[in-house]
mmCIF file of C-alpha atoms in Angstrom:
data_model
loop_
_atom_site.group_PDB
_atom_site.id
_atom_site.type_symbol
_atom_site.label_atom_id
_atom_site.label_comp_id
_atom_site.label_asym_id
_atom_site.label_seq_id
_atom_site.Cartn_x
_atom_site.Cartn_y
_atom_site.Cartn_z
ATOM 1 C CA MET A 3 9.336 -1.269 12.267
ATOM 2 C CA LYS A 4 8.411 1.906 10.274
ATOM 3 C CA ILE A 5 8.081 0.279 6.769
ATOM 4 C CA LYS A 6 4.218 -0.727 5.844
ATOM 5 C CA GLN A 7 4.065 -3.466 3.653
ATOM 6 C CA TYR A 8 1.832 -2.283 -0.138
ATOM 7 C CA SER A 9 1.197 -5.339 -2.042
ATOM 8 C CA ASN A 10 1.576 -3.104 -5.219
ATOM 9 C CA VAL A 11 3.927 -0.001 -5.840
ATOM 10 C CA LEU A 12 1.328 2.799 -7.062
ATOM 11 C CA ASP A 13 -0.948 1.627 -3.759
ATOM 12 C CA LYS A 14 2.626 3.544 -1.975
ATOM 13 C CA PRO A 15 1.352 7.235 -0.536
ATOM 14 C CA LEU A 16 3.902 9.055 -3.368
ATOM 15 C CA SER A 17 6.564 9.863 -1.322
ATOM 16 C CA LYS A 18 7.522 13.940 -0.535
ATOM 17 C CA GLY A 19 10.921 13.522 -1.700
ATOM 18 C CA LYS A 20 13.014 15.225 1.373
ATOM 19 C CA GLN A 21 14.846 12.068 2.277
ATOM 20 C CA GLU A 22 18.937 12.707 1.675
ATOM 21 C CA VAL A 23 21.671 9.776 1.278
ATOM 22 C CA SER A 24 25.176 11.314 1.380
ATOM 23 C CA LEU A 25 27.298 12.264 -1.037
ATOM 24 C CA SER A 26 29.636 9.968 -0.984
ATOM 25 C CA ALA A 27 27.713 6.963 -1.036
ATOM 26 C CA PHE A 28 25.941 8.505 -4.387
ATOM 27 C CA SER A 29 29.530 8.846 -5.756
ATOM 28 C CA PHE A 30 30.705 5.592 -5.294
ATOM 29 C CA LEU A 31 27.716 4.544 -6.600
ATOM 30 C CA PHE A 32 27.601 6.454 -9.674
ATOM 31 C CA SER A 33 32.056 5.355 -10.523
ATOM 32 C CA GLU A 34 30.962 1.963 -9.905
ATOM 33 C CA LEU A 35 28.341 2.781 -12.791
ATOM 34 C CA VAL A 36 30.876 4.205 -15.061
ATOM 35 C CA GLN A 37 33.690 1.241 -14.027
ATOM 36 C CA TYR A 38 31.311 -1.614 -14.962
ATOM 37 C CA ASN A 39 30.128 0.498 -18.240
ATOM 38 C CA GLN A 40 33.669 0.494 -19.000
ATOM 39 C CA THR A 41 34.117 -3.151 -19.240
ATOM 40 C CA GLN A 42 31.486 -3.423 -21.341
ATOM 41 C CA VAL A 43 32.534 -0.993 -24.271
ATOM 42 C CA ASP A 44 35.887 -0.543 -26.291
ATOM 43 C CA ASN A 45 35.732 3.277 -27.409
ATOM 44 C CA ILE A 46 34.570 6.606 -25.425
ATOM 45 C CA ALA A 47 32.222 7.187 -27.421
ATOM 46 C CA GLU A 48 30.303 4.154 -26.901
ATOM 47 C CA LEU A 49 30.605 4.867 -23.014
ATOM 48 C CA GLU A 50 29.263 7.998 -23.223
ATOM 49 C CA ARG A 51 26.159 6.275 -25.152
ATOM 50 C CA ARG A 52 25.528 3.404 -21.927
ATOM 51 C CA LEU A 53 25.696 6.092 -19.543
ATOM 52 C CA GLU A 54 23.203 8.270 -21.088
ATOM 53 C CA ASP A 55 21.533 5.439 -21.863
ATOM 54 C CA ALA A 56 21.757 4.929 -18.051
ATOM 55 C CA GLY A 57 20.731 8.818 -17.600
ATOM 56 C CA TYR A 58 17.975 8.826 -19.763
ATOM 57 C CA SER A 59 15.899 5.911 -17.930
ATOM 58 C CA ILE A 60 16.242 8.130 -15.108
ATOM 59 C CA GLY A 61 14.760 11.433 -17.022
ATOM 60 C CA ALA A 62 11.728 9.595 -18.690
ATOM 61 C CA ARG A 63 10.764 8.407 -14.416
ATOM 62 C CA VAL A 64 12.421 11.986 -13.036
ATOM 63 C CA LEU A 65 9.405 13.900 -15.300
ATOM 64 C CA GLU A 66 6.760 11.349 -13.989
ATOM 65 C CA LEU A 67 7.665 12.078 -10.558
ATOM 66 C CA LEU A 68 7.962 15.556 -10.293
ATOM 67 C CA CYS A 69 4.615 16.587 -12.603
ATOM 68 C CA HIS A 70 2.832 14.264 -10.287
ATOM 69 C CA ARG A 71 4.157 16.010 -6.944
ATOM 70 C CA GLU A 72 5.350 19.385 -8.273
ATOM 71 C CA LYS A 73 2.688 20.066 -10.884
ATOM 72 C CA GLY A 74 -0.395 18.834 -10.202
ATOM 73 C CA ASN A 75 -0.441 16.117 -13.171
ATOM 74 C CA ARG A 76 0.225 19.311 -15.241
ATOM 75 C CA ARG A 77 3.474 18.796 -17.784
ATOM 76 C CA GLU A 78 4.906 21.964 -20.135
ATOM 77 C CA THR A 79 3.869 22.179 -23.680
ATOM 78 C CA ARG A 80 6.401 25.101 -25.228
ATOM 79 C CA LEU A 81 9.879 25.030 -25.647
ATOM 80 C CA LEU A 82 10.537 27.395 -22.906
ATOM 81 C CA GLY A 83 7.877 25.910 -20.452
ATOM 82 C CA ILE A 84 9.560 22.928 -20.490
ATOM 83 C CA LEU A 85 13.365 23.894 -20.678
ATOM 84 C CA SER A 86 12.922 25.659 -17.664
ATOM 85 C CA PHE A 87 11.061 22.912 -15.862
ATOM 86 C CA VAL A 88 14.644 21.361 -16.192
ATOM 87 C CA HIS A 89 16.365 24.153 -15.895
ATOM 88 C CA SER A 90 15.316 25.089 -12.140
ATOM 89 C CA THR A 91 12.032 21.835 -10.974
ATOM 90 C CA VAL A 92 14.512 18.885 -11.968
ATOM 91 C CA TRP A 93 17.763 20.491 -10.813
ATOM 92 C CA LYS A 94 16.653 21.183 -7.585
ATOM 93 C CA VAL A 95 15.210 18.265 -6.586
ATOM 94 C CA LEU A 96 17.948 15.693 -8.191
ATOM 95 C CA PHE A 97 21.201 18.033 -7.402
ATOM 96 C CA GLY A 98 19.916 20.452 -4.745
ATOM 97 C CA LYS A 99 19.929 24.073 -6.066
ATOM 98 C CA VAL A 100 18.392 25.197 -9.851
ATOM 99 C CA ALA A 101 21.416 24.744 -12.367
ATOM 100 C CA ASP A 102 23.697 27.665 -12.750
ATOM 101 C CA SER A 103 22.655 29.071 -15.886
ATOM 102 C CA LEU A 104 20.779 28.470 -19.086
ATOM 103 C CA GLU A 105 21.171 30.298 -22.148
ATOM 104 C CA LYS A 106 19.997 30.089 -26.033
ATOM 105 C CA GLY A 107 22.818 29.273 -28.131
ATOM 106 C CA THR A 108 23.845 32.022 -30.708
ATOM 107 C CA GLU A 109 24.578 30.269 -33.944
ATOM 108 C CA ASN A 110 21.775 27.958 -34.104
ATOM 109 C CA GLU A 111 17.732 28.683 -33.670
ATOM 110 C CA ASP A 112 17.235 24.645 -32.058
ATOM 111 C CA GLU A 113 19.603 24.996 -29.310
ATOM 112 C CA TYR A 114 19.786 25.516 -25.453
ATOM 113 C CA MET A 115 22.900 25.154 -23.080
ATOM 114 C CA ILE A 116 22.882 24.512 -19.400
ATOM 115 C CA SER A 117 25.823 25.260 -18.129
ATOM 116 C CA GLU A 118 27.190 24.022 -14.243
ATOM 117 C CA LYS A 119 30.428 25.235 -12.839
ATOM 118 C CA GLU A 120 31.200 22.042 -11.474
ATOM 119 C CA LEU A 121 28.566 19.491 -12.098
ATOM 120 C CA LEU A 122 27.643 16.627 -9.271
ATOM 121 C CA VAL A 123 28.893 13.540 -11.933
ATOM 122 C CA ASN A 124 32.293 15.277 -12.683
ATOM 123 C CA ARG A 125 32.691 16.249 -9.182
ATOM 124 C CA PHE A 126 35.094 13.372 -8.341
ATOM 125 C CA ILE A 127 36.318 12.810 -11.546
ATOM 126 C CA SER A 128 38.997 13.329 -13.623
ATOM 127 C CA ILE A 129 39.348 12.340 -16.964
ATOM 128 C CA PRO A 130 42.576 10.376 -17.944
ATOM 129 C CA LYS A 131 45.037 11.343 -20.529
ATOM 130 C CA ASP A 132 44.034 8.714 -23.298
ATOM 131 C CA MET A 133 40.214 9.243 -22.639
ATOM 132 C CA GLY A 134 40.053 12.654 -24.730
ATOM 133 C CA THR A 135 36.968 14.024 -24.079
ATOM 134 C CA PHE A 136 35.387 11.656 -22.007
ATOM 135 C CA ASN A 137 33.225 13.343 -20.057
ATOM 136 C CA CYS A 138 30.029 11.520 -17.224
ATOM 137 C CA GLY A 139 27.847 14.341 -17.701
ATOM 138 C CA ALA A 140 26.527 12.028 -20.404
ATOM 139 C CA PHE A 141 24.682 10.390 -17.727
ATOM 140 C CA VAL A 142 22.928 14.337 -16.792
ATOM 141 C CA ALA A 143 22.424 14.846 -20.498
ATOM 142 C CA GLY A 144 20.872 11.063 -20.807
ATOM 143 C CA ILE A 145 18.419 12.445 -17.958
ATOM 144 C CA VAL A 146 18.156 15.539 -19.039
ATOM 145 C CA ARG A 147 16.713 14.028 -23.099
ATOM 146 C CA GLY A 148 14.723 11.257 -21.295
ATOM 147 C CA VAL A 149 12.912 14.101 -19.228
ATOM 148 C CA LEU A 150 12.316 15.995 -22.504
ATOM 149 C CA ASP A 151 12.202 13.357 -25.086
ATOM 150 C CA SER A 152 8.913 11.886 -22.651
ATOM 151 C CA ALA A 153 7.411 14.949 -22.109
ATOM 152 C CA GLY A 154 7.502 15.210 -25.797
ATOM 153 C CA PHE A 155 10.347 17.554 -26.641
ATOM 154 C CA PRO A 156 13.009 15.051 -29.146
ATOM 155 C CA ALA A 157 15.465 16.435 -29.336
ATOM 156 C CA VAL A 158 19.743 15.335 -29.122
ATOM 157 C CA VAL A 159 21.587 15.810 -25.752
ATOM 158 C CA THR A 160 25.273 15.629 -25.691
ATOM 159 C CA ALA A 161 27.767 17.262 -22.139
ATOM 160 C CA HIS A 162 30.903 19.102 -23.079
ATOM 161 C CA PHE A 163 33.901 20.803 -21.051
ATOM 162 C CA VAL A 164 33.961 24.764 -21.124
ATOM 163 C CA PRO A 165 37.289 25.807 -20.047
ATOM 164 C CA VAL A 166 36.034 29.168 -17.764
ATOM 165 C CA GLU A 167 39.502 31.846 -17.666
ATOM 166 C CA GLY A 168 41.150 31.504 -14.303
ATOM 167 C CA GLN A 169 39.445 28.596 -12.602
ATOM 168 C CA GLN A 170 41.443 25.550 -13.055
ATOM 169 C CA ARG A 171 38.332 23.484 -13.504
ATOM 170 C CA PRO A 172 35.949 23.814 -16.668
ATOM 171 C CA ARG A 173 32.449 23.642 -16.779
ATOM 172 C CA THR A 174 30.102 21.466 -17.979
ATOM 173 C CA THR A 175 27.322 22.604 -20.786
ATOM 174 C CA ILE A 176 24.626 20.508 -21.291
ATOM 175 C CA LEU A 177 24.143 21.041 -25.043
ATOM 176 C CA ILE A 178 20.504 20.423 -26.073
ATOM 177 C CA LYS A 179 19.491 20.534 -29.804
ATOM 178 C CA PHE A 180 16.093 20.114 -30.416
ATOM 179 C CA ALA A 181 14.203 17.631 -33.292
ATOM 180 C CA GLU A 182 12.914 20.205 -36.330
ATOM 181 C CA GLU A 183 9.793 18.779 -35.382
ATOM 182 C CA VAL A 184 9.691 20.389 -31.893
ATOM 183 C CA LEU A 185 10.576 24.318 -33.653
ATOM 184 C CA ARG A 186 8.002 23.159 -35.938
ATOM 185 C CA ARG A 187 5.183 22.964 -33.432
ATOM 186 C CA GLU A 188 6.380 25.933 -31.667
ATOM 187 C CA ALA A 189 6.134 28.041 -34.345
ATOM 188 C CA ARG A 190 2.866 27.363 -34.795
ATOM 189 C CA LEU A 191 1.304 28.013 -31.706
ATOM 190 C CA GLY A 192 2.863 30.837 -32.332
ATOM 191 C CA MET B 2 39.474 16.467 17.437
ATOM 192 C CA SER B 3 41.004 14.354 20.212
ATOM 193 C CA ARG B 4 41.327 10.531 19.190
ATOM 194 C CA ALA B 5 40.157 9.953 22.911
ATOM 195 C CA SER B 6 36.862 11.257 22.325
ATOM 196 C CA GLY B 7 35.468 7.566 21.220
ATOM 197 C CA PRO B 8 33.114 6.653 18.302
ATOM 198 C CA ARG B 9 30.789 9.551 16.567
ATOM 199 C CA SER B 10 27.066 8.796 16.219
ATOM 200 C CA GLY B 11 26.177 8.294 13.685
ATOM 201 C CA ASP B 12 23.477 10.816 13.403
ATOM 202 C CA ALA B 13 26.446 13.830 14.349
ATOM 203 C CA ILE B 14 27.842 12.192 10.873
ATOM 204 C CA PHE B 15 25.685 11.951 8.977
ATOM 205 C CA ALA B 16 24.353 15.968 9.703
ATOM 206 C CA SER B 17 27.724 16.763 8.944
ATOM 207 C CA VAL B 18 28.908 15.418 5.653
ATOM 208 C CA GLU B 19 27.588 16.934 2.283
ATOM 209 C CA ARG B 20 24.553 15.063 1.020
ATOM 210 C CA VAL B 21 22.035 14.261 -1.983
ATOM 211 C CA ASN B 22 18.850 13.768 -2.857
ATOM 212 C CA ALA B 23 17.680 10.342 -2.338
ATOM 213 C CA GLU B 24 15.693 9.988 -4.757
ATOM 214 C CA LEU B 25 19.057 10.483 -7.465
ATOM 215 C CA PHE B 26 20.794 7.576 -5.593
ATOM 216 C CA THR B 27 17.325 5.277 -5.344
ATOM 217 C CA LEU B 28 17.279 5.920 -9.902
ATOM 218 C CA THR B 29 20.568 6.159 -10.359
ATOM 219 C CA TYR B 30 21.034 2.194 -8.963
ATOM 220 C CA GLY B 31 17.565 1.270 -10.634
ATOM 221 C CA ALA B 32 19.172 2.245 -14.011
ATOM 222 C CA ILE B 33 22.324 0.471 -12.593
ATOM 223 C CA VAL B 34 20.136 -2.655 -12.023
ATOM 224 C CA ARG B 35 18.008 -2.166 -15.036
ATOM 225 C CA GLN B 36 21.517 -2.368 -17.342
ATOM 226 C CA LEU B 37 22.199 -5.588 -15.699
ATOM 227 C CA LEU B 38 19.494 -7.403 -16.652
ATOM 228 C CA THR B 39 19.197 -6.442 -20.036
ATOM 229 C CA ASP B 40 23.543 -6.663 -20.623
ATOM 230 C CA LEU B 41 23.509 -10.434 -18.495
ATOM 231 C CA GLU B 42 20.440 -11.302 -19.075
ATOM 232 C CA GLU B 43 20.706 -14.731 -16.412
ATOM 233 C CA VAL B 44 18.815 -13.369 -12.657
ATOM 234 C CA GLU B 45 21.956 -14.918 -11.269
ATOM 235 C CA GLU B 46 24.454 -13.208 -13.077
ATOM 236 C CA VAL B 47 23.462 -10.197 -11.830
ATOM 237 C CA ASN B 48 23.431 -11.120 -8.696
ATOM 238 C CA LYS B 49 26.378 -11.371 -9.103
ATOM 239 C CA GLN B 50 27.420 -8.730 -10.613
ATOM 240 C CA LEU B 51 25.738 -6.390 -7.731
ATOM 241 C CA ASP B 52 27.575 -8.147 -5.432
ATOM 242 C CA GLN B 53 30.939 -7.537 -6.678
ATOM 243 C CA MET B 54 30.268 -3.835 -7.117
ATOM 244 C CA GLY B 55 29.033 -3.642 -3.924
ATOM 245 C CA TYR B 56 32.612 -5.345 -3.017
ATOM 246 C CA ASN B 57 34.666 -2.653 -4.433
ATOM 247 C CA ILE B 58 32.801 -0.352 -2.738
ATOM 248 C CA GLY B 59 33.194 -1.644 0.906
ATOM 249 C CA ILE B 60 37.088 -1.898 0.339
ATOM 250 C CA ARG B 61 36.978 1.733 0.019
ATOM 251 C CA LEU B 62 33.967 2.622 1.836
ATOM 252 C CA ILE B 63 35.785 1.735 5.214
ATOM 253 C CA ASP B 64 38.299 4.216 4.820
ATOM 254 C CA GLU B 65 35.939 6.819 4.914
ATOM 255 C CA PHE B 66 33.684 4.760 7.747
ATOM 256 C CA LEU B 67 37.372 5.013 9.882
ATOM 257 C CA ALA B 68 38.445 9.015 9.222
ATOM 258 C CA LYS B 69 34.769 10.509 9.752
ATOM 259 C CA SER B 70 33.657 7.814 12.207
ATOM 260 C CA ASN B 71 35.900 7.750 15.028
ATOM 261 C CA VAL B 72 35.757 4.208 15.594
ATOM 262 C CA SER B 73 39.270 3.060 16.909
ATOM 263 C CA ARG B 74 39.260 -1.429 16.756
ATOM 264 C CA CYS B 75 36.469 -2.868 17.708
ATOM 265 C CA VAL B 76 36.477 -5.754 20.523
ATOM 266 C CA ASP B 77 34.448 -8.446 19.045
ATOM 267 C CA PHE B 78 32.155 -8.561 15.842
ATOM 268 C CA LYS B 79 29.702 -7.907 18.052
ATOM 269 C CA GLU B 80 30.829 -4.709 18.774
ATOM 270 C CA THR B 81 31.560 -4.905 14.650
ATOM 271 C CA ALA B 82 28.125 -5.652 13.774
ATOM 272 C CA ASP B 83 26.775 -2.513 15.940
ATOM 273 C CA MET B 84 29.337 0.256 14.446
ATOM 274 C CA ILE B 85 27.756 -1.084 10.947
ATOM 275 C CA ALA B 86 24.369 -0.767 11.905
ATOM 276 C CA LYS B 87 24.009 2.060 13.881
ATOM 277 C CA VAL B 88 27.002 4.693 12.325
ATOM 278 C CA GLY B 89 27.559 3.302 8.975
ATOM 279 C CA PHE B 90 24.048 2.246 7.411
ATOM 280 C CA LYS B 91 23.146 5.886 9.469
ATOM 281 C CA MET B 92 26.554 7.879 8.316
ATOM 282 C CA PHE B 93 26.290 6.278 4.164
ATOM 283 C CA LEU B 94 22.029 6.408 3.970
ATOM 284 C CA GLY B 95 21.124 8.304 6.519
ATOM 285 C CA VAL B 96 18.902 5.131 7.517
ATOM 286 C CA THR B 97 19.369 3.352 10.776
ATOM 287 C CA ALA B 98 19.497 -0.562 11.300
ATOM 288 C CA SER B 99 19.181 -2.946 14.468
ATOM 289 C CA VAL B 100 21.587 -5.966 15.381
ATOM 290 C CA THR B 101 18.922 -9.059 16.383
ATOM 291 C CA ASN B 102 19.415 -12.932 16.133
ATOM 292 C CA TRP B 103 22.555 -13.942 17.872
ATOM 293 C CA ASP B 104 23.368 -16.958 17.466
ATOM 294 C CA ALA B 105 25.159 -18.960 20.488
ATOM 295 C CA ASP B 106 28.884 -17.837 19.997
ATOM 296 C CA GLY B 107 28.743 -14.545 18.725
ATOM 297 C CA THR B 108 29.858 -15.466 15.077
ATOM 298 C CA CYS B 109 26.561 -14.469 13.551
ATOM 299 C CA CYS B 110 23.879 -12.025 13.673
ATOM 300 C CA SER B 111 20.730 -10.604 11.357
ATOM 301 C CA ILE B 112 20.742 -6.716 10.220
ATOM 302 C CA VAL B 113 17.542 -5.413 10.087
ATOM 303 C CA LEU B 114 17.099 -2.526 7.417
ATOM 304 C CA GLU B 115 14.282 -0.302 9.327
ATOM 305 C CA ASP B 116 14.446 2.417 5.781
ATOM 306 C CA ASN B 117 15.991 0.905 2.739
ATOM 307 C CA PRO B 118 16.618 3.613 -0.015
ATOM 308 C CA LEU B 119 17.618 1.341 -2.422
ATOM 309 C CA VAL B 120 13.654 0.111 -3.142
ATOM 310 C CA ASP B 121 11.414 3.339 -3.321
ATOM 311 C CA PHE B 122 9.156 3.294 -6.718
ATOM 312 C CA VAL B 123 10.650 -0.787 -7.405
ATOM 313 C CA GLU B 124 8.593 -3.287 -7.201
ATOM 314 C CA LEU B 125 10.026 -6.622 -8.906
ATOM 315 C CA PRO B 126 8.344 -8.277 -12.451
ATOM 316 C CA ASP B 127 7.567 -11.670 -12.353
ATOM 317 C CA THR B 128 10.883 -12.091 -14.491
ATOM 318 C CA CYS B 129 12.818 -11.324 -12.266
ATOM 319 C CA GLN B 130 11.915 -13.451 -9.198
ATOM 320 C CA GLY B 131 15.156 -14.892 -8.625
ATOM 321 C CA LEU B 132 16.470 -11.460 -8.279
ATOM 322 C CA TYR B 133 18.277 -9.958 -5.024
ATOM 323 C CA TYR B 134 17.643 -6.624 -6.168
ATOM 324 C CA CYS B 135 19.636 -4.724 -2.920
ATOM 325 C CA ASN B 136 22.688 -7.045 -3.340
ATOM 326 C CA ILE B 137 24.851 -4.055 -3.485
ATOM 327 C CA LEU B 138 24.475 -3.932 0.181
ATOM 328 C CA SER B 139 25.762 -7.463 0.849
ATOM 329 C CA GLY B 140 28.605 -6.633 -0.920
ATOM 330 C CA VAL B 141 29.951 -3.385 0.652
ATOM 331 C CA ILE B 142 29.825 -4.969 3.986
ATOM 332 C CA ARG B 143 31.866 -7.779 2.737
ATOM 333 C CA GLY B 144 34.253 -5.550 1.301
ATOM 334 C CA ALA B 145 34.587 -2.997 4.223
ATOM 335 C CA LEU B 146 34.459 -6.053 6.432
ATOM 336 C CA GLU B 147 37.555 -7.843 4.432
ATOM 337 C CA MET B 148 39.471 -4.840 4.679
ATOM 338 C CA VAL B 149 39.219 -4.808 8.697
ATOM 339 C CA SER B 150 40.360 -9.062 8.365
ATOM 340 C CA MET B 151 37.386 -10.139 8.952
ATOM 341 C CA LYS B 152 36.211 -13.035 6.435
ATOM 342 C CA THR B 153 32.399 -13.284 6.243
ATOM 343 C CA GLU B 154 29.544 -14.888 4.236
ATOM 344 C CA VAL B 155 26.338 -11.646 4.375
ATOM 345 C CA THR B 156 23.536 -13.164 2.647
ATOM 346 C CA TRP B 157 20.008 -11.658 2.491
ATOM 347 C CA THR B 158 16.819 -14.048 4.828
ATOM 348 C CA ARG B 159 14.051 -11.104 4.431
ATOM 349 C CA ASP B 160 13.719 -8.812 1.344
ATOM 350 C CA MET B 161 10.559 -6.540 1.327
ATOM 351 C CA LEU B 162 10.686 -6.698 -2.248
ATOM 352 C CA ARG B 163 10.464 -11.037 -1.778
ATOM 353 C CA GLY B 164 7.136 -10.511 0.558
ATOM 354 C CA ASP B 165 8.828 -10.494 3.531
ATOM 355 C CA ASP B 166 7.882 -8.122 6.101
ATOM 356 C CA ALA B 167 11.756 -6.883 6.466
ATOM 357 C CA PHE B 168 15.033 -6.734 4.698
ATOM 358 C CA GLU B 169 17.131 -8.416 6.617
ATOM 359 C CA LEU B 170 20.943 -9.368 6.511
ATOM 360 C CA GLN B 171 22.663 -12.343 8.124
ATOM 361 C CA VAL B 172 26.424 -11.906 8.500
ATOM 362 C CA LYS B 173 28.088 -15.299 9.487
ATOM 363 C CA LEU B 174 31.841 -14.425 10.220
ATOM 364 C CA LEU B 175 33.983 -17.127 8.664
ATOM 365 C CA LYS B 176 37.276 -15.901 10.216
ATOM 366 C CA GLN B 177 39.152 -13.401 11.947
ATOM 367 C CA VAL B 178 42.154 -12.810 9.755
ATOM 368 C CA PRO B 179 45.560 -12.362 12.491
ATOM 369 C CA GLU B 180 46.475 -9.217 11.638
ATOM 370 C CA GLU B 181 50.705 -9.248 10.268
ATOM 371 C CA TYR B 182 53.591 -7.234 11.729
ATOM 372 C CA PRO B 183 54.593 -4.637 11.335
ATOM 373 C CA TYR B 184 51.401 -3.446 11.089
ATOM 374 C CA LYS B 185 49.542 -2.067 14.900
ATOM 375 C CA ASP B 186 46.694 0.616 15.077
ATOM 376 C CA ASP B 187 48.409 4.361 15.569
ATOM 377 C CA ASP B 188 48.153 4.659 19.279
#
């Protein structure tokens, strides 16, 4: 038998995180998550909020895990640092690649966007007409918010479809709007 | 590929399919369990809901299993159990399982997981002692087998989160539903 027993989960050596499961196993599971939550709500906003909640709890754990494993127990304290941590380290571990782009919003100082041509959770999802702007990316937005919030960067994070010229499927943009206190602190740190 | 080439090995299929990081899978499953615990409050209800979700997955997952594994009709329940353990678990979760504890008439056996990606980072708190954390897996097996005309009962007999030394699922064949006319395998 390969598995060794530990009395406490904290005694276990931290896994290297290289194990994989099939994409379908994840997709089946994710689709059950969405379907179950659909039975618990009566509108789209509520459904997105519940998916975001599920993601948030993952984000909080991912931050802790990755700070231990990848960053020698240090976490980012600066805005650009934590954003690039999300865009590269977190994305790479969770989705196997760095996010397609990270940009600063042009209209507002406090807005940043992470964009992905084909977000993993939207890959096998088509939104029925009557569900309007519903976006399963809310789950990933939740993960991002979970990471940021737990690192001391409270923000409102939302997922949006953005049509791309010449492409049948829209890209998904995760919009991050930081709380005022974050920007004030950042300004103070210079 | 010729249909006559026989079943493909779980390793070969797993190597050829798209994969994702197991931690994303594990953490997502954890998020589902936590949501259910919050919504349903009763641990028994959570067990039921996890089994139901697994069942929903099983009845869909069997199609992909049959399409990718090249497995044709299993001659008996023994072969079926072997396919689940050797090919099924490998191609979806990347882990191997073994089949043991056959009863005399070959209708009941145990599937023992050598590795279980659902339980990384998990420890059951005192308030959840009645929880079958991995109950989704038993639902998947039950659902998938129902689609190939086998009614089964799947129960956990050992669970490491409850202090046992392995993860063991008992699979009991209740009834084999006869194939109905005019459906026959496409041979």
